[in-house]
Short mmCIF file of C-alpha atoms in Angstrom, two decimals:
data_model
loop_
_atom_site.label_atom_id
_atom_site.label_comp_id
_atom_site.label_asym_id
_atom_site.label_seq_id
_atom_site.Cartn_x
_atom_site.Cartn_y
_atom_site.Cartn_z
CA UNK J 796 48.82 28.22 118.60
CA UNK J 797 52.24 29.43 117.44
CA UNK J 798 52.36 32.98 116.14
CA UNK J 799 55.13 33.41 113.61
CA UNK J 800 57.37 36.45 113.52
CA UNK J 801 56.62 39.19 111.03
CA UNK J 802 59.84 41.06 111.96
CA UNK J 803 57.91 43.28 114.35
CA UNK J 804 59.47 44.14 117.69
CA UNK J 805 57.01 44.68 120.51
CA UNK J 806 56.63 45.26 124.21
CA UNK J 807 54.33 42.98 126.22
CA UNK J 808 53.60 44.54 129.64
CA UNK J 809 52.53 41.11 130.93
CA UNK J 810 55.94 39.58 130.19
CA UNK J 811 57.64 40.38 133.50
CA UNK J 812 60.32 38.53 135.42
CA UNK J 813 58.79 36.78 138.42
CA UNK J 814 62.20 35.57 139.60
CA UNK J 815 64.19 38.84 139.68
CA UNK J 816 66.70 38.74 142.53
CA UNK J 817 68.59 41.81 143.73
CA UNK J 818 71.83 40.87 145.43
CA UNK J 819 73.32 42.98 148.20
CA UNK J 820 73.87 46.64 147.36
CA UNK J 821 77.43 47.67 148.27
CA UNK J 822 77.54 51.30 147.27
CA UNK J 823 75.71 51.17 143.94
CA UNK J 824 72.16 50.62 142.73
CA UNK J 825 71.21 49.28 139.30
CA UNK J 826 67.97 50.64 137.86
CA UNK J 827 66.02 51.21 134.64
CA UNK J 828 66.97 47.88 133.06
CA UNK J 829 65.54 47.46 129.57
CA UNK J 830 65.98 46.21 126.03
CA UNK J 831 65.61 48.69 123.18
CA UNK J 832 65.37 48.20 119.47
CA UNK J 833 67.60 50.24 117.19
CA UNK J 834 64.88 52.93 117.01
CA UNK J 835 65.09 53.38 120.79
CA UNK J 836 61.74 51.75 121.66
CA UNK J 837 61.56 49.50 124.73
CA UNK J 838 60.91 45.92 123.66
CA UNK J 839 60.72 42.48 125.23
CA UNK J 840 59.47 40.62 122.15
CA UNK J 841 62.49 40.11 119.90
CA UNK J 842 63.13 38.73 116.45
CA UNK J 843 65.96 36.46 115.43
CA UNK J 844 68.80 38.18 113.59
CA UNK J 845 67.92 41.75 114.57
CA UNK J 846 70.10 44.19 116.55
CA UNK J 847 69.05 45.33 120.03
CA UNK J 848 70.49 47.25 122.97
CA UNK J 849 70.43 45.98 126.53
CA UNK J 850 70.92 48.88 128.92
CA UNK J 851 70.76 49.85 132.56
CA UNK J 852 71.77 52.71 134.81
CA UNK J 853 73.92 52.55 137.92
CA UNK J 854 73.70 55.15 140.69
CA UNK J 855 76.91 55.23 142.73
CA UNK J 856 76.49 55.86 146.47
CA UNK J 857 80.25 55.80 147.12
CA UNK J 858 83.48 56.22 145.18
CA UNK J 859 84.61 53.24 143.11
CA UNK J 860 87.81 52.40 141.22
CA UNK J 861 88.52 50.15 138.24
CA UNK J 862 84.83 49.61 137.59
CA UNK J 863 83.51 47.05 135.14
CA UNK J 864 79.95 46.34 134.03
CA UNK J 865 78.45 43.09 132.89
CA UNK J 866 75.44 41.34 131.50
CA UNK J 867 74.37 37.81 130.73
CA UNK J 868 71.50 35.87 129.24
CA UNK J 869 70.11 32.82 131.02
CA UNK J 870 67.50 30.25 130.14
CA UNK J 871 64.40 29.75 132.27
CA UNK J 872 66.22 26.78 133.85
CA UNK J 873 69.14 29.04 134.85
CA UNK J 874 71.73 28.01 132.26
CA UNK J 875 74.03 30.92 131.38
CA UNK J 876 74.12 31.16 127.58
CA UNK J 877 76.13 34.27 126.75
CA UNK J 878 77.15 37.64 128.04
CA UNK J 879 79.79 40.31 128.26
CA UNK J 880 81.81 41.89 131.06
CA UNK J 881 83.94 45.00 130.68
CA UNK J 882 85.64 43.94 133.90
CA UNK J 883 87.51 41.27 131.90
CA UNK J 884 89.36 43.95 129.92
CA UNK J 885 91.50 46.38 131.93
CA UNK J 886 91.18 48.88 129.05
CA UNK J 887 87.38 48.89 129.37
CA UNK J 888 87.26 49.48 133.12
CA UNK J 889 86.48 52.98 134.35
CA UNK J 890 89.37 54.21 136.48
CA UNK J 891 87.32 56.22 138.97
CA UNK J 892 83.64 56.94 139.57
CA UNK J 893 82.61 59.40 142.26
CA UNK J 894 79.87 59.13 144.84
CA UNK J 895 76.69 60.65 143.36
CA UNK J 896 77.52 59.86 139.72
CA UNK J 897 75.20 57.84 137.47
CA UNK J 898 76.45 55.77 134.56
CA UNK J 899 74.31 54.35 131.76
CA UNK J 900 75.63 51.11 130.35
CA UNK J 901 74.54 49.85 126.92
CA UNK J 902 75.41 46.52 125.31
CA UNK J 903 74.40 46.27 121.65
CA UNK J 904 73.84 42.73 120.41
CA UNK J 905 72.42 40.63 117.61
CA UNK J 906 69.63 38.32 118.73
CA UNK J 907 71.03 34.94 117.67
CA UNK J 908 68.83 33.10 120.14
CA UNK J 909 66.20 30.66 118.98
CA UNK J 910 62.53 31.04 119.97
CA UNK J 911 61.82 30.89 123.68
CA UNK J 912 61.83 32.91 126.89
CA UNK J 913 65.11 34.14 128.36
CA UNK J 914 66.36 36.36 131.20
CA UNK J 915 68.95 39.14 131.29
CA UNK J 916 71.11 39.69 134.34
CA UNK J 917 73.46 42.60 135.06
CA UNK J 918 76.09 43.73 137.50
CA UNK J 919 78.62 46.39 138.45
CA UNK J 920 82.04 45.21 139.60
CA UNK J 921 84.86 47.42 140.89
CA UNK J 922 88.17 46.41 142.41
CA UNK J 923 88.19 47.09 146.16
CA UNK J 924 91.27 46.26 148.22
CA UNK J 925 92.70 44.30 145.25
CA UNK J 926 89.58 42.14 145.09
CA UNK J 927 86.74 42.20 142.56
CA UNK J 928 83.36 42.37 144.22
CA UNK J 929 79.87 43.17 143.04
CA UNK J 930 78.61 46.56 144.17
CA UNK J 931 75.21 45.45 142.92
CA UNK J 932 73.85 42.64 140.80
CA UNK J 933 70.43 41.74 139.45
CA UNK J 934 69.65 38.17 138.46
CA UNK J 935 66.72 37.62 136.08
CA UNK J 936 66.40 41.41 135.92
CA UNK J 937 64.07 41.26 132.93
CA UNK J 938 62.68 38.54 130.73
CA UNK J 939 62.11 38.56 127.02
CA UNK J 940 60.72 36.33 124.32
CA UNK J 941 62.24 35.48 120.96
CA UNK J 942 59.57 34.82 118.36
CA UNK J 943 59.55 31.76 116.11
CA UNK J 944 60.06 32.09 112.39
CA UNK J 945 58.05 30.22 109.82
CA UNK J 946 59.79 27.22 108.22
CA UNK J 947 62.78 27.39 110.56
CA UNK J 948 64.67 24.09 110.96
CA UNK J 949 66.90 25.31 113.80
CA UNK J 950 67.07 23.61 117.20
CA UNK J 951 68.74 24.35 120.53
CA UNK J 952 69.37 27.85 121.86
CA UNK J 953 71.44 29.61 119.15
CA UNK J 954 71.23 30.38 115.46
CA UNK J 955 74.51 29.13 114.04
CA UNK J 956 73.55 30.27 110.53
CA UNK J 957 73.34 26.65 109.43
CA UNK J 958 72.55 25.84 105.85
CA UNK J 959 71.59 22.41 104.62
CA UNK J 960 72.50 20.49 101.54
CA UNK J 961 71.06 17.13 100.63
CA UNK J 962 72.95 15.38 97.85
#
């Protein structure tokens, strides 16, 4: 039975990633990965069209320079759908982070995904010896569900704000 969205965010403790993969830690550790609604509540049941915040913390175990942070959403089959990476923009990199520091990273987004289950991934990427590497990366860090909406005609993965006209 399909339960239609009543614009109510929620947290389902049984909705946990069974495929989370932590790649090699190279001087940083990602922790406390979560999605929050605008009120600051942890959620993993999302509604189409609403704003959310994907956040995580990174504990640095050694100094790092030109640090960027990233995130991405994947389908259950592993297809990367969308994301963001501050490492792409030199202006958004942090010039220097010291050993022992913790940074909290927050990406605010509009949920334009269609109903289904998805995974968030995240990573921290400095430049070391003129090469970008991951200090730490989590694949399928958390999973979340987007609820269906009654009378929706949309298909695929994204809400393109399609309107119809039959003449």
